[in-house]
Coordinates of C-alpha atoms and ligand atoms in Angstrom, one line a residue:
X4 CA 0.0 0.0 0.0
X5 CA 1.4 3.3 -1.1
X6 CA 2.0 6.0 1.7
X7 CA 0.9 9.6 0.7
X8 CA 3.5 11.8 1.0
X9 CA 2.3 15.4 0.5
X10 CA 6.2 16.2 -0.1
X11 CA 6.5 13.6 -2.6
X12 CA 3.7 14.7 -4.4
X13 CA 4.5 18.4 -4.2
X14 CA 7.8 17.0 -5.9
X15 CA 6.3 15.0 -8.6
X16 CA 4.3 18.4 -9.9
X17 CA 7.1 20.3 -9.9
X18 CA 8.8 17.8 -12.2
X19 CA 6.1 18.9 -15.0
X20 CA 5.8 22.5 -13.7
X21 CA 9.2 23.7 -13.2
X22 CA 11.7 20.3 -14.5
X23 CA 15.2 22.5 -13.6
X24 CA 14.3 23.4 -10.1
X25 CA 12.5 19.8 -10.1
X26 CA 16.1 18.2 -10.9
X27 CA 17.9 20.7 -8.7
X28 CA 15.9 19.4 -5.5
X29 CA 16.4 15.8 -6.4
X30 CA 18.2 14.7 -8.9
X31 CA 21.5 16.9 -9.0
X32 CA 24.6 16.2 -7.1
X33 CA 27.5 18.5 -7.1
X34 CA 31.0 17.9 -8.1
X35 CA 31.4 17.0 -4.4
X36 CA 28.6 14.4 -4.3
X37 CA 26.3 17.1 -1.9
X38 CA 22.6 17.9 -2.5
X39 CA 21.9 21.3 -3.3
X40 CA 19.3 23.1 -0.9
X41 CA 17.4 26.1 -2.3
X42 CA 14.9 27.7 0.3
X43 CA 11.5 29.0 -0.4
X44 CA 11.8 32.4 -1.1
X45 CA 15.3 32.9 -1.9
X46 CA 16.9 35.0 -4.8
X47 CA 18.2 31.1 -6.5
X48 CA 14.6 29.7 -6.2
X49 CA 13.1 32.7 -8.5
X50 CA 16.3 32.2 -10.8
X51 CA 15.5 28.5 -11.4
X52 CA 12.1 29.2 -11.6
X53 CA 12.5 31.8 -14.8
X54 CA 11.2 30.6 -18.2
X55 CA 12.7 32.9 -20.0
X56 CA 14.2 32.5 -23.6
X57 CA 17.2 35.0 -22.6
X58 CA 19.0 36.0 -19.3
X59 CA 21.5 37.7 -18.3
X60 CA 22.9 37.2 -14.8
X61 CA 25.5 40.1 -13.4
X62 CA 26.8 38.5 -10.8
X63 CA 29.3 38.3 -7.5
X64 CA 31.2 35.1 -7.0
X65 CA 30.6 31.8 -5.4
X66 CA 26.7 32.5 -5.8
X67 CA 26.1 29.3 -6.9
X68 CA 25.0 29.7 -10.5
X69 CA 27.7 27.8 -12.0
X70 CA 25.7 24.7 -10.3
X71 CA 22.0 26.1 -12.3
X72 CA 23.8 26.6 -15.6
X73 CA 25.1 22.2 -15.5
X74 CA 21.3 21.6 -14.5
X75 CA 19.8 23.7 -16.6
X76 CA 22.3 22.5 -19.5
X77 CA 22.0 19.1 -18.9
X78 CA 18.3 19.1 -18.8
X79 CA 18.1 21.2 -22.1
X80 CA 20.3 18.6 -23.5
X81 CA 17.9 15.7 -22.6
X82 CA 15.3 17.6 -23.7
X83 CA 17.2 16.9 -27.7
X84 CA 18.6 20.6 -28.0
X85 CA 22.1 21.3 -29.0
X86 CA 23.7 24.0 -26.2
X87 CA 27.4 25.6 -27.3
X88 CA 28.7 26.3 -23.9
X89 CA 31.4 28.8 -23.8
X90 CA 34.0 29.6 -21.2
X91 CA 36.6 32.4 -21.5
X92 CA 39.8 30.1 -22.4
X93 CA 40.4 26.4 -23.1
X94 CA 42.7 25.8 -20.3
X95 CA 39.2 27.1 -18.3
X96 CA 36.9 25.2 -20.1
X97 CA 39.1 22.1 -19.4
X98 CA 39.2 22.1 -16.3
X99 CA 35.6 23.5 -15.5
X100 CA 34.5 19.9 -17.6
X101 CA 36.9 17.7 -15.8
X102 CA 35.9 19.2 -12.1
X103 CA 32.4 20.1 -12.6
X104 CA 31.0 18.3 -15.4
X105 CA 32.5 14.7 -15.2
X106 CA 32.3 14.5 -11.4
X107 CA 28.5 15.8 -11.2
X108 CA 28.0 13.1 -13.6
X109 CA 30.1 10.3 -11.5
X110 CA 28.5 11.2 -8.8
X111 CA 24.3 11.7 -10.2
X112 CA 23.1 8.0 -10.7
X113 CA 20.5 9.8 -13.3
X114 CA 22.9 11.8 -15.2
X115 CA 25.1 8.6 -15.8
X116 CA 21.7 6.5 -17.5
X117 CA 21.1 9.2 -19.8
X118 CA 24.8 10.4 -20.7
X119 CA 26.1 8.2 -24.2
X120 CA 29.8 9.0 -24.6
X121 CA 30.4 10.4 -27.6
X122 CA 33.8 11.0 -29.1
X123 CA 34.7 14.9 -30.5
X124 CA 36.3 15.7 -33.8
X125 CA 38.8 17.8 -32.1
X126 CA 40.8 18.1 -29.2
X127 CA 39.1 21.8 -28.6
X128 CA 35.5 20.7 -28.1
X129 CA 34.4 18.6 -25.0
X130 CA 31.5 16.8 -25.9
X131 CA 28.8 15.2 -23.6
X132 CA 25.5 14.0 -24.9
X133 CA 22.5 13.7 -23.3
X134 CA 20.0 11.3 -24.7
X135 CA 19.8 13.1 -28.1
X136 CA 21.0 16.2 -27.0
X137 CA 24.4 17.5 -27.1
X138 CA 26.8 20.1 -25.2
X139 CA 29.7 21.2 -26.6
X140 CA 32.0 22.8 -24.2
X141 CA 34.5 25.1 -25.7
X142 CA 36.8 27.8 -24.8
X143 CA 36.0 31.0 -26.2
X144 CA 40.0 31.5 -27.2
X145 CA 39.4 28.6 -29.8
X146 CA 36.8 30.3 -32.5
X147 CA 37.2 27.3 -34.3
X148 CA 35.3 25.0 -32.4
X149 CA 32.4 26.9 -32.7
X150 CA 32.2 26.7 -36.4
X151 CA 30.4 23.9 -37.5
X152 CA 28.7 23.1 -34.4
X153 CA 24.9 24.5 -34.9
X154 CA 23.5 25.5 -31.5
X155 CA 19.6 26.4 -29.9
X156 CA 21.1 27.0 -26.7
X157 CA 24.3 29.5 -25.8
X158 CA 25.9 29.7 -22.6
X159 CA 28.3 31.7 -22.0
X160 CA 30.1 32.2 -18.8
X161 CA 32.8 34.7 -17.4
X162 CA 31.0 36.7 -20.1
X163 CA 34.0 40.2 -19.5
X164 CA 37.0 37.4 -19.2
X165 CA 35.9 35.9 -23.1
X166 CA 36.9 37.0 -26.4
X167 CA 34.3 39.3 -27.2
X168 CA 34.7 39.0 -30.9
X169 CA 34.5 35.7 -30.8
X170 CA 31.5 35.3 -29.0
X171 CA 29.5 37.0 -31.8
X172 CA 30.8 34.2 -34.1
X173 CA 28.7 31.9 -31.8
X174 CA 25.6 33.5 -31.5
X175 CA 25.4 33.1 -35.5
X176 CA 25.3 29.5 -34.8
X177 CA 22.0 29.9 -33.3
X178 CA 20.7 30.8 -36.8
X179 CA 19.2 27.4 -37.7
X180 CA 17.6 26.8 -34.5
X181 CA 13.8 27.7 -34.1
X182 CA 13.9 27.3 -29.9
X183 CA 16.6 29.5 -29.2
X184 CA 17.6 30.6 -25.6
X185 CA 20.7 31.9 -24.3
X186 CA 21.8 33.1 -20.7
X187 CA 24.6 34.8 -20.1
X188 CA 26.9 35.3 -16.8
X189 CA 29.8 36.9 -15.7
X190 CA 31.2 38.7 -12.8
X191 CA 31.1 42.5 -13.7
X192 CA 34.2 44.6 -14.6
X193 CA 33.9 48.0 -16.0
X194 CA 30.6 50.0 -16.7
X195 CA 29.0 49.5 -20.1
X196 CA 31.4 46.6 -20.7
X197 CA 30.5 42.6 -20.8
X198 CA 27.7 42.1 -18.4
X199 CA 26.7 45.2 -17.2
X200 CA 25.9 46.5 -21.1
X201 CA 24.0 43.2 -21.3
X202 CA 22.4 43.6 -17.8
X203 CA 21.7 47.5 -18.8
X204 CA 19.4 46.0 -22.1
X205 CA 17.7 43.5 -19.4
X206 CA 15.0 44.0 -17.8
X207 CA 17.1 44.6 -14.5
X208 CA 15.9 42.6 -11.7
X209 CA 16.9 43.2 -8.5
X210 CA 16.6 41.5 -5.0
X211 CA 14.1 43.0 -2.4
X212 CA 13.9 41.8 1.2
X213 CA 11.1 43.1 3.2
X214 CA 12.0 44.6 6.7
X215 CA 10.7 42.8 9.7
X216 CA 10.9 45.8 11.6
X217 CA 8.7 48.7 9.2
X218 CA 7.9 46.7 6.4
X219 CA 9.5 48.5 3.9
X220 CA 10.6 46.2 0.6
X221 CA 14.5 47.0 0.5
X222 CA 17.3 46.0 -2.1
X223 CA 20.1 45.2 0.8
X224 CA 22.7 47.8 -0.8
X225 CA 26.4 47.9 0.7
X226 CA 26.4 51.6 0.1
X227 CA 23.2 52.2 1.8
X228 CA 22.4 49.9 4.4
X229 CA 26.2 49.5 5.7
X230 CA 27.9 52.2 5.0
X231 CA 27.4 55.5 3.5
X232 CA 29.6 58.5 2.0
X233 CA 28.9 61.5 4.5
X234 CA 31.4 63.6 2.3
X235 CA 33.8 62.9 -0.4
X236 CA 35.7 59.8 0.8
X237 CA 34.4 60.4 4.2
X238 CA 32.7 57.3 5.2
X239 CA 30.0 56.3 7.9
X240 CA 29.2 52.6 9.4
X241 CA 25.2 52.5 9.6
X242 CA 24.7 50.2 12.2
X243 CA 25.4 52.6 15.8
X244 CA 26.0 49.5 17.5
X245 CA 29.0 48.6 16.0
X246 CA 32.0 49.2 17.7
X247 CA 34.6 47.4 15.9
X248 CA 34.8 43.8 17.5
X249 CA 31.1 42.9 17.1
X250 CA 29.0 41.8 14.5
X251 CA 28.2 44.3 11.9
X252 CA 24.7 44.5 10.7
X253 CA 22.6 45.8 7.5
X254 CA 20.6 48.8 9.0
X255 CA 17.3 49.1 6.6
X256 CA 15.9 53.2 6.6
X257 CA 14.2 52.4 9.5
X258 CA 17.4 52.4 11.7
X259 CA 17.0 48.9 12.7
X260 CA 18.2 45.9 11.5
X261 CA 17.9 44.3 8.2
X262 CA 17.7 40.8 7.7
X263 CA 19.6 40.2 4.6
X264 CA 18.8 36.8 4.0
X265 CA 14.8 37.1 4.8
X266 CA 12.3 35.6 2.3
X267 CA 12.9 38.1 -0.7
X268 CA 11.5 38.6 -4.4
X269 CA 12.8 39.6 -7.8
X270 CA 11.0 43.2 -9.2
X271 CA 12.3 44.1 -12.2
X272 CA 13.0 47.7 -13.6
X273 CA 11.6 48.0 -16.8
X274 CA 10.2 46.1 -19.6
X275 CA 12.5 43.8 -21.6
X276 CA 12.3 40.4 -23.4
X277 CA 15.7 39.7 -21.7
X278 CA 15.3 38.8 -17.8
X279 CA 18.2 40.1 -16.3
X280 CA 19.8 40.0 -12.8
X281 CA 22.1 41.2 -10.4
X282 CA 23.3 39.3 -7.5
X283 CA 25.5 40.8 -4.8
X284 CA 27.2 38.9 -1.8
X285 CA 24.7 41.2 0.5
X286 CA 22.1 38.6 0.4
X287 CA 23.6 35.6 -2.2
X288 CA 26.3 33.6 0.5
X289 CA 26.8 33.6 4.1
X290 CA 29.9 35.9 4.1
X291 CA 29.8 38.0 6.6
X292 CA 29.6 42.2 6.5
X293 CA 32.8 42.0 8.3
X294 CA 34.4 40.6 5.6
X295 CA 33.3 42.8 2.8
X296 CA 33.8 45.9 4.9
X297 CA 37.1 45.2 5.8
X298 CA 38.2 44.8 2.1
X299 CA 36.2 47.6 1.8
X300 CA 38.6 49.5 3.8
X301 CA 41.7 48.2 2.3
X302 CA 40.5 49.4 -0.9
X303 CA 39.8 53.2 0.2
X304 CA 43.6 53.4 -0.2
X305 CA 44.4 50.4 -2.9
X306 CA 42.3 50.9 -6.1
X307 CA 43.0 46.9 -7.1
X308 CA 41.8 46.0 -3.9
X309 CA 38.5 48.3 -4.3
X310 CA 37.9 46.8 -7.8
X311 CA 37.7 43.4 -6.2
X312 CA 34.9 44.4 -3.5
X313 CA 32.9 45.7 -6.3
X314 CA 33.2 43.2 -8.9
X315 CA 34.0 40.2 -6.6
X316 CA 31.6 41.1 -3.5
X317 CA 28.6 42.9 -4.5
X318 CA 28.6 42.2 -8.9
X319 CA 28.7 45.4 -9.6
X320 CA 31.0 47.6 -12.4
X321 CA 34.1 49.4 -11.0
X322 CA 35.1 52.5 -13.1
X323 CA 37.6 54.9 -11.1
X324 CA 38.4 58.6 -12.9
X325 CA 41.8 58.4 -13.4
X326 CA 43.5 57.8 -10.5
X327 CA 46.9 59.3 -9.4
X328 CA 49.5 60.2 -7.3
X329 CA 49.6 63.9 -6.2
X330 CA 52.3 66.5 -4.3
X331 CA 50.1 66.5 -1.5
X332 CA 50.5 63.2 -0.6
X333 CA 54.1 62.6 -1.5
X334 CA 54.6 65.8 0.7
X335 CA 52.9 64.2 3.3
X336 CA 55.7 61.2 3.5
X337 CA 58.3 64.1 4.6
X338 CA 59.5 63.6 7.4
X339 CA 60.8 67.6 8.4
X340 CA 63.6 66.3 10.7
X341 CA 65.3 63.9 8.4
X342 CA 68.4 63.8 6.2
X343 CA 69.0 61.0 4.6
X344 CA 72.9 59.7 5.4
X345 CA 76.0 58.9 3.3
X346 CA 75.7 55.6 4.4
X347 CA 74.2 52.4 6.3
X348 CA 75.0 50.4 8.8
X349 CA 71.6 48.8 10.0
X350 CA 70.8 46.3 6.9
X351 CA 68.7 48.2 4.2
X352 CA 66.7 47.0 0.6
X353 CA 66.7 48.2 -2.5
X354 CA 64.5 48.6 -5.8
X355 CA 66.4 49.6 -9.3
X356 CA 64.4 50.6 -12.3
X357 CA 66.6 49.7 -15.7
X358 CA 66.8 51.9 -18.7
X359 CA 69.6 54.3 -19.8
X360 CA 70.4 55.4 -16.4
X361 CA 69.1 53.3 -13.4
X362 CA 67.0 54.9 -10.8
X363 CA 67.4 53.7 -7.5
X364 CA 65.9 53.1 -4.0
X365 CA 67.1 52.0 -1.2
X366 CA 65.5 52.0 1.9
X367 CA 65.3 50.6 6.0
X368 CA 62.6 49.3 7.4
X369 CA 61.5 50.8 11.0
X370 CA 60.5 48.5 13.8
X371 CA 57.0 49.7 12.7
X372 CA 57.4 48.2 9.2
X373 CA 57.4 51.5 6.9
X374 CA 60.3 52.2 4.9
X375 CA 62.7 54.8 5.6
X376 CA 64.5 56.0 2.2
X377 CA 67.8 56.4 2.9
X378 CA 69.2 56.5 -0.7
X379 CA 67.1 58.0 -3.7
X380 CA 69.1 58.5 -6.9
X381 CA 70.2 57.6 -10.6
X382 CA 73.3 56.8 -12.4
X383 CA 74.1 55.8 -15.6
X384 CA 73.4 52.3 -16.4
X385 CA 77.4 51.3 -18.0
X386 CA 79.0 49.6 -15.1
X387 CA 76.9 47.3 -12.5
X388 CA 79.8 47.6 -10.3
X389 CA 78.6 51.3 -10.0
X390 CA 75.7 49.9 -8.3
X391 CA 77.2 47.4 -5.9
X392 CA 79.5 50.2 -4.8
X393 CA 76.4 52.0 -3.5
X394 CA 75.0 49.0 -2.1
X395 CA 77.6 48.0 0.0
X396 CA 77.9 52.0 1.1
X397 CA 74.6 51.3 2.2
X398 CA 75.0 47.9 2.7
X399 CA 71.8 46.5 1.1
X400 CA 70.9 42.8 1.9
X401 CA 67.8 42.4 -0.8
X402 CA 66.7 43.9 -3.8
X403 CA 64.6 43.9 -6.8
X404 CA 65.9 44.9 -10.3
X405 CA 64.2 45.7 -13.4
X406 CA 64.1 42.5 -15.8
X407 CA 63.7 44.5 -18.8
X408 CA 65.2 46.0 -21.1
X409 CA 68.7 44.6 -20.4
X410 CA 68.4 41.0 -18.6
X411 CA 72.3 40.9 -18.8
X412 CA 72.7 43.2 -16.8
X413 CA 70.4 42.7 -14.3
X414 CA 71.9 38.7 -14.1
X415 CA 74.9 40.3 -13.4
X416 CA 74.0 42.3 -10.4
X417 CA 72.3 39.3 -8.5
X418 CA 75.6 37.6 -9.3
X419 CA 77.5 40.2 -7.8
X420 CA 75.5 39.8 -4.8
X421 CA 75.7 36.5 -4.5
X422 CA 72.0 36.1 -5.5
X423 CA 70.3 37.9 -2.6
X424 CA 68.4 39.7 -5.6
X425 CA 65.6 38.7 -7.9
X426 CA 65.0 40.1 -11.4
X427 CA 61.1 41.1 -12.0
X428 CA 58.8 41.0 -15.1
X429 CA 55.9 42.7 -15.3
X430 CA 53.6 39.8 -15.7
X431 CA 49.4 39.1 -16.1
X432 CA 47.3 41.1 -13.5
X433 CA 46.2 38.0 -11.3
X434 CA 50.0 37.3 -10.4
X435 CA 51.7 38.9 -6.9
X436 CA 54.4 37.4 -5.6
X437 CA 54.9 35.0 -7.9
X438 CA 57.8 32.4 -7.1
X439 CA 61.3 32.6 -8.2
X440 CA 62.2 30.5 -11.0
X441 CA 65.6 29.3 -11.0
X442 CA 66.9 32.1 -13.0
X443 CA 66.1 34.1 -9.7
X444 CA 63.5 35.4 -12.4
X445 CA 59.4 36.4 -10.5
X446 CA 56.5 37.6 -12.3
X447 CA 54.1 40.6 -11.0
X448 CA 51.3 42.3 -12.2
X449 CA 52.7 45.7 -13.3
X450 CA 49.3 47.5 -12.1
X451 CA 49.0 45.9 -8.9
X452 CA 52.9 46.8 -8.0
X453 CA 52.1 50.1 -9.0
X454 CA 48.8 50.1 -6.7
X455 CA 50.6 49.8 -3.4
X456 CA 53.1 52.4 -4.2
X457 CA 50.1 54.6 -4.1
X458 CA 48.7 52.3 -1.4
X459 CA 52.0 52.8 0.9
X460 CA 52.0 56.4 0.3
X461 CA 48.6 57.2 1.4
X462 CA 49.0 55.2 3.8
X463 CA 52.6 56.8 5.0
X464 CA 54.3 53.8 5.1
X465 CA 57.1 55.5 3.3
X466 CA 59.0 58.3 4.9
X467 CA 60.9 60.4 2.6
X468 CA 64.0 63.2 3.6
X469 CA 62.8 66.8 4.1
X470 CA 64.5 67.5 0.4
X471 CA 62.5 64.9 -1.1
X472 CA 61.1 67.9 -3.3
X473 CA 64.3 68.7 -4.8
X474 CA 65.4 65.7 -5.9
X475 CA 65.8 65.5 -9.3
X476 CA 62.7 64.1 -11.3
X477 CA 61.5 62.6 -8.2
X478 CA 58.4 64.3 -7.6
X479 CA 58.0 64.3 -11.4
X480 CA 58.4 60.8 -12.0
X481 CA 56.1 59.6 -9.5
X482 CA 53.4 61.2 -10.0
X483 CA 53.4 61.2 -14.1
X484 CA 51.5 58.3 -14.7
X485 CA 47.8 58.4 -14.6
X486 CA 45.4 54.6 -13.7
X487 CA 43.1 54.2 -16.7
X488 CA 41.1 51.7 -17.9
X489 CA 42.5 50.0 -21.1
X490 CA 39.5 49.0 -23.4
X491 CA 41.2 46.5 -25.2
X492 CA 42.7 44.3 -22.2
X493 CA 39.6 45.3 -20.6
X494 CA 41.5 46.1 -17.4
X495 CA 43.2 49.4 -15.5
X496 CA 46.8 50.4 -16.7
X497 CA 48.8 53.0 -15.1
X498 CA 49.9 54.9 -18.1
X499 CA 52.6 57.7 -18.2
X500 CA 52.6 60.8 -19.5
X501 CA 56.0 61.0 -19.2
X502 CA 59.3 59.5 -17.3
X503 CA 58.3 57.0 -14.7
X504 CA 61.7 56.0 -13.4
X505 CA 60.9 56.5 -9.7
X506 CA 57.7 54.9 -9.6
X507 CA 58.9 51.7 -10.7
X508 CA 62.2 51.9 -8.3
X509 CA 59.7 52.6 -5.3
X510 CA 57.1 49.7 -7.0
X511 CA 60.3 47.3 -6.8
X512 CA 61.8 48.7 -3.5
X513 CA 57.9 47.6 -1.8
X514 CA 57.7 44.3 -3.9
X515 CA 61.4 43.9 -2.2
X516 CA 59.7 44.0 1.1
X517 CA 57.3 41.7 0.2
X518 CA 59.2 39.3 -0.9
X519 CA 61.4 39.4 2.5
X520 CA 58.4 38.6 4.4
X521 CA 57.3 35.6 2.2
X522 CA 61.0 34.5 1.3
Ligands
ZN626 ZN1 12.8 48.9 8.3

């Protein structure tokens, strides 16, 4: 005799009402063989629920939307449609289909029934087919795997990190198709690029909670409900309770607390045919406002660091007005009582920035970790024994030289030193302290180096001589470059207007630090 189960009927409608939330709830298994749990009322449930032919999600990470796009793929796929699923690389794409893909399918008895392996024509298409279904998986870097694959379905995710050229080449595969959908996802990076021009076209959903306290229907905002900007760069914690070591809270208008994770629905903006949304860390994971606000405040004074919160933690666009260096803050490094000396005897470190002549730094670090300069100067680049001599005057133990333009002569130097130097190269913007290859060779990213020299003096963690001003080019140097956002590389650059020298010496002289405390 068969027990009702109101549960398990509830279950078996949804299966015909809603067959991707349906699978979600008991079908699926992750990659780590876990259920997923998606609660009544939350910002995922009205996601899975959406019918629509397009999407766009703009999004912060670990928001679990990776999981609804294999669910929603796979069941598409079953379903006898043909989905093109793009990610921004092939490296990417490899190893999102050999740690998502083929363990969510090891580890779902129901995916494994309905999966026939299939072999691919090339090495640069991964593909899985679904009873008569089929996804491709490709890496957007590889055009050519798109081009004789015809698709109804396009998924593209990391939407900013793809080639965006490409990507048009694989929405004309849809051409064929007469059900056609496509969602697209990506974590935001500049305004009007990637996702936030497609979100901007959506129809612009956002997430409202309603307050338990007033009733109010609020969209849990960083910059509204835990902090706001009394003045220019003059910013207040809502919540009055606060006091540093206990928990920080979302404050709704009411001036009481908000729950950010109450029962919540979508309301979009305006009218589109493309359902869009934007999820931000303020209500999508269980991170906690301490977390984002203390990145928060790292990134008042370190533009990389700021980009992260807003892209990373609450999905949205980051677009800084060319950022820079000014007199006013170099001036306020001065220290008005100090010279700097002839020479060293407490151990000191050094940053050298290669070209014609060399521009050097050396400085000591204070028992409150700043840097004290103690040599700033430039000499021409013929002899490296004209550096050591300086060195041992101010008897550096670690430094960081310039790779480029002339690696000979930078080898030299960390010969001369017996290898208590490393040679940098400006490398991809995810890499910081990369490690030492064996030709005492690192890789940094060029605009994160540059970062923290504004970072370090805003924060005064540099002290200059009281005739810092009159050095020659000093000033100049450091505060020529301007940080822009380079279109083409979509990403910020610093860019000079002139001779940078300086900035570099003092990028390598902190990176020298770094590397001290790591090494
Ligand atoms: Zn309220």
């Amino acid at each position: 005799m068969q027990k009702k189960n109101s549960f398990y009927l509830a279950i078996k409608d949804l299966a015909l009402v809603n067959p991707v939330l349906f699978r979600a709830l008991s079908i699926h298994k992750t990659h780590k063989n876990a259920g997923i749990k998606i609660k009544r009322k939350s910002y995922l449930e009205g996601i899975y629920s959406d019918k629509s032919k397009n999407m766009v999600i703009k999004k912060s990470t670990q928001c679990g939307i990776s999981e609804y796009l294999i669910i929603r793929a796979f069941y598409r796929a079953e379903s006898g449609k043909n989905l093109l699923y793009i990610l921004p690389t092939f490296d990417l794409r490899r190893q999102f289909v050999r740690e998502r893909v083929d363990k969510t399918v090891m580890f779902t008895e129901y995916y494994r029934k309905v999966l026939n392996e299939v072999s691919s024509m090339s090495e640069s298409v991964a593909l899985k087919q679904f009873n008569s279904g089929t996804i491709a998986f490709v890496g957007s870097n590889t055009p050519n795997a798109f081009i004789s694959y015809p698709a109804d379905d396009i998924i593209v995710d990391e939407l900013d990190n793809c080639n965006q050229e490409n990507l048009i080449m694989a929405e004309e595969r849809q051409s064929a198709s007469t059900d056609k959908s496509s969602i697209k996802v990506g974590n935001p990076t500049v305004s009007r690029f990637g996702i936030d021009y497609e979100y901007e076209k959506s129809d612009k959903k956002k997430w409202f909670v309603k307050c338990e306290h007033c009733g109010e229907w609020i969209n849990p905002d960083f910059f509204r409900n835990v902090v706001v900007e009394m003045e220019k760069n003059v910013w207040v914690v809502r919540d009055r309770k606060y006091n540093g070591n206990n928990t920080l809270r979302a404050i709704c208008s009411c001036g009481k607390q908000l729950n950010r994770f109450g029962d919540g629905e979508w309301v979009a903006e305006k009218k589109s045919d493309i359902s869009g949304y934007h999820i931000s860390k303020m209500f999508s994971t269980q991170v906690t406002l301490q977390e984002i606000f203390n990145r928060f405040k790292d990134g008042l004074v370190n533009d990389s660091v700021m980009e992260r919160v807003y892209n990373g933690d609450l999905g949205y666009a980051f677009t800084s007005k060319g950022a820079k260096i000014d007199t006013e803050m170099l001036d306020d490094c001065i220290d008005n009582n100090y010279l700097m000396p002839d020479k060293s005897t407490n151990p000191t470190i050094a940053g050298i920035d290669v070209g014609k002549v060399n521009n050097i730094c050396i400085g000591e670090l204070t028992a409150d970790g700043k840097i004290k300069m103690v040599y700033i100067g430039a000499i021409p680049a013929e002899n490296p024994m004209d550096i050591i001599e300086i060195f041992k005057r101010y008897n550096v133990k670690f430094f960081i030289v310039d790779a480029m333009p002339e690696t000979r002569y930078s080898k030299k130097l960390i010969a001369y030193m017996g290898n208590r130097g490393l040679m940098n190269y400006y490398g991809s913007d995810k890499e910081d302290l990369g490690k030492p290859n064996e030709k005492k060779a690192v890789s940094n990213s060029r605009t994160q180096t540059l970062d923290l020299v504004k970072e370090y003096i805003l924060m005064k963690n540099i002290i200059f001589p009281v005739n810092a001003k009159n050095i020659k080019d000093f000033y100049f140097q450091i505060m020529s470059s301007t940080r822009i956002y380079n279109e083409k590389r979509n990403c910020y650059d610093w860019v000079e207007s002139g001779e940078d020298h300086y900035l570099h010496a003092l990028g390598y002289l902190i990176m020298a630090k770094r590397y001290l405390s790591v090494m």
